[in-house]
PDB file of C-alpha atoms in Angstrom:
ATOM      1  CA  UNK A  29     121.056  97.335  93.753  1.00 49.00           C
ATOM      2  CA  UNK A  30     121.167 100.910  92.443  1.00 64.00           C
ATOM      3  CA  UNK A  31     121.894 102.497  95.659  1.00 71.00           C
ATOM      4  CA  UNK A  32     124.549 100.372  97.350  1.00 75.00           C
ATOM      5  CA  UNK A  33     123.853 102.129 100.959  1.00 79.00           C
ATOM      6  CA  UNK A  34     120.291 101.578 100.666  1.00 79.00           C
ATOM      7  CA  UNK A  35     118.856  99.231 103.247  1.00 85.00           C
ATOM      8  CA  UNK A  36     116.774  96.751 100.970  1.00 86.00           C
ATOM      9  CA  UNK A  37     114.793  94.820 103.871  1.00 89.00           C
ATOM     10  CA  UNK A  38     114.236  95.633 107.643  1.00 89.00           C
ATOM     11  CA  UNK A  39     112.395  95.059 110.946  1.00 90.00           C
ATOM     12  CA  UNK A  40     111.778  96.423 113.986  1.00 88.00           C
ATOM     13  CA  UNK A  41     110.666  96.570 116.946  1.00 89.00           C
ATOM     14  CA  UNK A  42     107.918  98.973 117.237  1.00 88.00           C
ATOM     15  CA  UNK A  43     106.061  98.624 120.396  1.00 92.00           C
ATOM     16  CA  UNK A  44     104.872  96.112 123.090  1.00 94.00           C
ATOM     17  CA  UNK A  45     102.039  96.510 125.442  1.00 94.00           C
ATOM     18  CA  UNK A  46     100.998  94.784 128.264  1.00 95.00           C
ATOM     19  CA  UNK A  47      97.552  94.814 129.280  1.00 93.00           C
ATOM     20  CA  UNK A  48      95.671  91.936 131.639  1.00 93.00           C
ATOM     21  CA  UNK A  49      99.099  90.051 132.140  1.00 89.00           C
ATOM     22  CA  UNK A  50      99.159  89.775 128.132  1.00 91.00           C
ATOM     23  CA  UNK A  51     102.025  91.027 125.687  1.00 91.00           C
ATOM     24  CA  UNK A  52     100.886  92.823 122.159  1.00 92.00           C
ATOM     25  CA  UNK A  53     104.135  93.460 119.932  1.00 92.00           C
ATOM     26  CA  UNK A  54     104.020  95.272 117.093  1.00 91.00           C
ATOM     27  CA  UNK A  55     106.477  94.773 114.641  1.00 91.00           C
ATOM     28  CA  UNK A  56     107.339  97.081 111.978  1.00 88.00           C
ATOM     29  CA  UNK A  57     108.221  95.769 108.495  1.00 88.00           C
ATOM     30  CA  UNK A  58     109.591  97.216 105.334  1.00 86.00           C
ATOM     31  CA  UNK A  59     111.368  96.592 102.034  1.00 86.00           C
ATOM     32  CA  UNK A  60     111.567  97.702  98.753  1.00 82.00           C
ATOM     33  CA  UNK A  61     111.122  94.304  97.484  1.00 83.00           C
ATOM     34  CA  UNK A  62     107.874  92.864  97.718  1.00 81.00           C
ATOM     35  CA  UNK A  63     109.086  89.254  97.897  1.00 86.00           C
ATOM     36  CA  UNK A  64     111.609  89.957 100.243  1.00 88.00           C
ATOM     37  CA  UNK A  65     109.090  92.245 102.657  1.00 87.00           C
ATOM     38  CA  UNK A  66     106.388  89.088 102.335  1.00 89.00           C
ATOM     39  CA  UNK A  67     109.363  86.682 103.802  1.00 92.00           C
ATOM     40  CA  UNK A  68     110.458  88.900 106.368  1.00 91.00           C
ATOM     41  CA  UNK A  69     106.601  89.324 107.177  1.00 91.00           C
ATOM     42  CA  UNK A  70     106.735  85.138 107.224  1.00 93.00           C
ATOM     43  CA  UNK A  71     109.487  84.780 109.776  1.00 94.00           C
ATOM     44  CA  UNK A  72     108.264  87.045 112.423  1.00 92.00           C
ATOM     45  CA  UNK A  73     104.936  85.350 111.976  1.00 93.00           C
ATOM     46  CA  UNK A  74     106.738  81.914 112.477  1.00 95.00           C
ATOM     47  CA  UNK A  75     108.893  83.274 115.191  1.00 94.00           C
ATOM     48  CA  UNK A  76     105.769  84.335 116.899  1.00 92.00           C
ATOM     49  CA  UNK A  77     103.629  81.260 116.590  1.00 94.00           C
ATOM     50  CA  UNK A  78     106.911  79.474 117.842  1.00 96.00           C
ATOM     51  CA  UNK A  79     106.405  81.561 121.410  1.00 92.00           C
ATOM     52  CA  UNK A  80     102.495  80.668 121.359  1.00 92.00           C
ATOM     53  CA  UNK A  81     101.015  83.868 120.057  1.00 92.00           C
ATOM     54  CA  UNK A  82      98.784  84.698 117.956  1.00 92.00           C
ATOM     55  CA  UNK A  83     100.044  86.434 114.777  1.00 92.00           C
ATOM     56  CA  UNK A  84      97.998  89.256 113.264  1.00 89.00           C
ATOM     57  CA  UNK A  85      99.060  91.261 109.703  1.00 83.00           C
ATOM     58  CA  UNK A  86      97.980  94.975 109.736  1.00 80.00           C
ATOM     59  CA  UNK A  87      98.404  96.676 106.296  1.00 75.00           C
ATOM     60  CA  UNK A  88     101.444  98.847 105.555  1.00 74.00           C
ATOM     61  CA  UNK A  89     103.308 100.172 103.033  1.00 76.00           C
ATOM     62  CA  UNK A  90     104.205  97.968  99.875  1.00 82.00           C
ATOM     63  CA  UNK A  91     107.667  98.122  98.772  1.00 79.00           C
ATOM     64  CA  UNK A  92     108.544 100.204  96.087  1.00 81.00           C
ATOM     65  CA  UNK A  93     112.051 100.479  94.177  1.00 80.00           C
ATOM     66  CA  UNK A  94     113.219 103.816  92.661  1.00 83.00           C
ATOM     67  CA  UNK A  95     114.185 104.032  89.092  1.00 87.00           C
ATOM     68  CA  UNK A  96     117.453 105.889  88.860  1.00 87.00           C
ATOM     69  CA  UNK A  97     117.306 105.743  85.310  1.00 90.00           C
ATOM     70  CA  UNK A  98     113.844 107.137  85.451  1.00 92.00           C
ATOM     71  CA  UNK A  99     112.706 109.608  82.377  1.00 95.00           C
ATOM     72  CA  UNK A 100     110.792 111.890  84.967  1.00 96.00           C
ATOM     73  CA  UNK A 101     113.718 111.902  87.500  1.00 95.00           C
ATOM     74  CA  UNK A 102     115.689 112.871  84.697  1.00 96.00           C
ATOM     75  CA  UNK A 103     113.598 115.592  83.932  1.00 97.00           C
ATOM     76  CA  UNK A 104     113.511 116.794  87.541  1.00 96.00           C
ATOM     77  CA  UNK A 105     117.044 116.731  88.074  1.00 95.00           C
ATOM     78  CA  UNK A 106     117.827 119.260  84.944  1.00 96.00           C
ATOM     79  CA  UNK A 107     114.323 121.707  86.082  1.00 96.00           C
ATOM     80  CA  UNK A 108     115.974 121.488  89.138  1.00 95.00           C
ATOM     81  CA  UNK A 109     119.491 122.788  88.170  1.00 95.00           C
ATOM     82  CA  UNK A 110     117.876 125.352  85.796  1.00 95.00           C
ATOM     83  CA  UNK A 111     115.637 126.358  88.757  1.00 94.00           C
ATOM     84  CA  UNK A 112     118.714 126.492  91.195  1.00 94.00           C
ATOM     85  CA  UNK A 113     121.504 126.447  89.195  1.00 94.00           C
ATOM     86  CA  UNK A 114     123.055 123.102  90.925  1.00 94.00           C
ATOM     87  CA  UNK A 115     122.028 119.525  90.813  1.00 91.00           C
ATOM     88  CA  UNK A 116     119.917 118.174  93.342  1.00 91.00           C
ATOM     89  CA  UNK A 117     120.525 116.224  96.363  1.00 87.00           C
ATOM     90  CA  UNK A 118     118.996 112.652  95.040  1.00 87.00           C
ATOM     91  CA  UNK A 119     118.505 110.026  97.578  1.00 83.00           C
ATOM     92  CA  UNK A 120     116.498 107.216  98.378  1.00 80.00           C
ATOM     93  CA  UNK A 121     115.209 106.334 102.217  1.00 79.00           C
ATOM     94  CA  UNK A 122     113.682 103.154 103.558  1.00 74.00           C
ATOM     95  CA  UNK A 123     110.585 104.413 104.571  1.00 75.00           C
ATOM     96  CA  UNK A 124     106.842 103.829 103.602  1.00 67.00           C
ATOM     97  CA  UNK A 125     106.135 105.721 101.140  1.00 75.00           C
ATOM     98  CA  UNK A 126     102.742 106.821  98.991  1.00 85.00           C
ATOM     99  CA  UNK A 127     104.955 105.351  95.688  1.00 87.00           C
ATOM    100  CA  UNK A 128     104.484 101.725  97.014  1.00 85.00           C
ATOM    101  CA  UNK A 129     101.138 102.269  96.907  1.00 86.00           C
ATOM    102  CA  UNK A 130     100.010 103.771  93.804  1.00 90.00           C
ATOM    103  CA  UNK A 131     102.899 101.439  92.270  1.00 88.00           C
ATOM    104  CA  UNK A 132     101.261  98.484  93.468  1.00 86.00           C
ATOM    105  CA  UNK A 133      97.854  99.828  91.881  1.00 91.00           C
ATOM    106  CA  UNK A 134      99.519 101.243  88.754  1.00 92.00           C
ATOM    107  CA  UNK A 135     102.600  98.948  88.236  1.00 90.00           C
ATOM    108  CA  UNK A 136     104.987  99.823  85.367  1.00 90.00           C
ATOM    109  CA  UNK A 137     104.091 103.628  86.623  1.00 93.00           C
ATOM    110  CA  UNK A 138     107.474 106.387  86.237  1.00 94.00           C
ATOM    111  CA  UNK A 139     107.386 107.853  89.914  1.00 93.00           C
ATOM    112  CA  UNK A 140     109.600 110.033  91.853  1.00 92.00           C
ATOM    113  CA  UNK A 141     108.656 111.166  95.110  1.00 90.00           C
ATOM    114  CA  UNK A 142     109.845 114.731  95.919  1.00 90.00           C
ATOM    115  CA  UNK A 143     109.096 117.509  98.323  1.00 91.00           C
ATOM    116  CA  UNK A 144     109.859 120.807 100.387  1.00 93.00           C
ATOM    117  CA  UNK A 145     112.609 120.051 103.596  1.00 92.00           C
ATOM    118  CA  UNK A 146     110.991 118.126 106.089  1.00 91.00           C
ATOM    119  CA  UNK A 147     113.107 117.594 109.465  1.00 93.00           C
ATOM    120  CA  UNK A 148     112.251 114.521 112.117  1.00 90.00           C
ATOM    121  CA  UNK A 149     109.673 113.159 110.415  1.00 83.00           C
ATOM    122  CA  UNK A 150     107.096 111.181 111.887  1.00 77.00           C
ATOM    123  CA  UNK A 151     107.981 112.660 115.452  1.00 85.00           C
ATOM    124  CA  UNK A 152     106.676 115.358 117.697  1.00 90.00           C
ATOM    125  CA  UNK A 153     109.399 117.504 116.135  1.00 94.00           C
ATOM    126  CA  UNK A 154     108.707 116.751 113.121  1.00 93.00           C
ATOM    127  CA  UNK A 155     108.463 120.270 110.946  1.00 96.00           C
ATOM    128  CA  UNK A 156     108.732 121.737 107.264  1.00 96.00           C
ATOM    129  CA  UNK A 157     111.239 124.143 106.364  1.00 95.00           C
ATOM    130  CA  UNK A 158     108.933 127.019 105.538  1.00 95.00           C
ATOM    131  CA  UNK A 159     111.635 128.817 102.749  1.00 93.00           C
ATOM    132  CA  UNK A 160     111.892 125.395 101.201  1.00 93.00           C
ATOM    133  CA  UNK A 161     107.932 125.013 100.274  1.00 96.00           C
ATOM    134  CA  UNK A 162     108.013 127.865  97.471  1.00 95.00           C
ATOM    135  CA  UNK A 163     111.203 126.356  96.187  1.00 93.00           C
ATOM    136  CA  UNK A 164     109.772 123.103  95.771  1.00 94.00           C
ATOM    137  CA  UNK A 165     106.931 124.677  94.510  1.00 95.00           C
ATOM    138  CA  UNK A 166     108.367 126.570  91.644  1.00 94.00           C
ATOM    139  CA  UNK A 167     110.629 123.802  90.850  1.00 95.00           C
ATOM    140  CA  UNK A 168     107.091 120.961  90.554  1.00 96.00           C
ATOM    141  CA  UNK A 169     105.424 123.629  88.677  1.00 97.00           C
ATOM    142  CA  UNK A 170     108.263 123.384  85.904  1.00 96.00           C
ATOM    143  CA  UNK A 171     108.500 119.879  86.246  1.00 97.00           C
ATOM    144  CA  UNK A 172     104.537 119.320  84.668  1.00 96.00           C
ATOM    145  CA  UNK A 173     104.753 122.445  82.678  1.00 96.00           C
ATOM    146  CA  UNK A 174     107.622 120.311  80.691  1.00 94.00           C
ATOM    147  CA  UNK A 175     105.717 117.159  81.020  1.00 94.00           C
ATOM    148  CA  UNK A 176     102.569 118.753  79.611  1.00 92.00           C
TER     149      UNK A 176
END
């Protein structure tokens, strides 16, 4: 795999309620390979049915690979140091992101996905560094201006 630290495949525990002396557990899911995701997705389902429940898929994110040798992250990586005059801070995060999707739709498709400093995502703290949104603005306006 490209990025050896890069959890591949995972899943979680996301919540269980109890309601009328009956459990609901919802199970969270993700990979960046869609055959892997679709048997992790398969074992929890058999693991389930196993205990006597009834198993119940709810969309999510498709899994979606990055391209390190991707023309348009190589394009954003040298905007960036002219921008900032160092290299970026490239990583990838096993997450859900937008990319799965419109990869899924568009397959083939060069994407990056990029964006100001966001801390604590997804949680009541979560919050943008304001100084970082005209940075990444400048720095996305090059980016098409030398893909135009």
């Amino acid at each position: 795999y490209d990025i050896p630290e890069l959890v591949e495949t995972s899943c979680n525990l996301a919540t269980i309620r109890v309601e009328d002396r009956r459990a609901r557990v919802h199970v969270s899911n993700r990979s960046s390979v869609a055959s892997a995701l679709d048997g992790v997705q398969r074992q929890v389902a058999a693991v389930g049915r196993l205990a006597g429940a009834a198993v119940r898929y709810d969309e999510g994110y498709p899994g979606w690979k990055p391209d390190m040798q991707s023309e348009l992250l190589a394009v954003a990586r040298r905007v960036y140091g002219e921008c900032f005059g160092k290299e970026p801070e490239v990583k990838a995060v096993h997450a859900g992101l937008e990319c799965g999707i419109i990869g899924e739709k568009y397959p083939g498709m060069d994407m990056i996905s990029l964006g100001p400093q966001i801390e604590f995502p997804h949680s009541p703290d979560e919050r943008v560094k304001i100084d970082s949104v005209g940075d990444f603005y400048r720095a996305l306006a090059r980016i098409l201006e030398e893909l135009a």
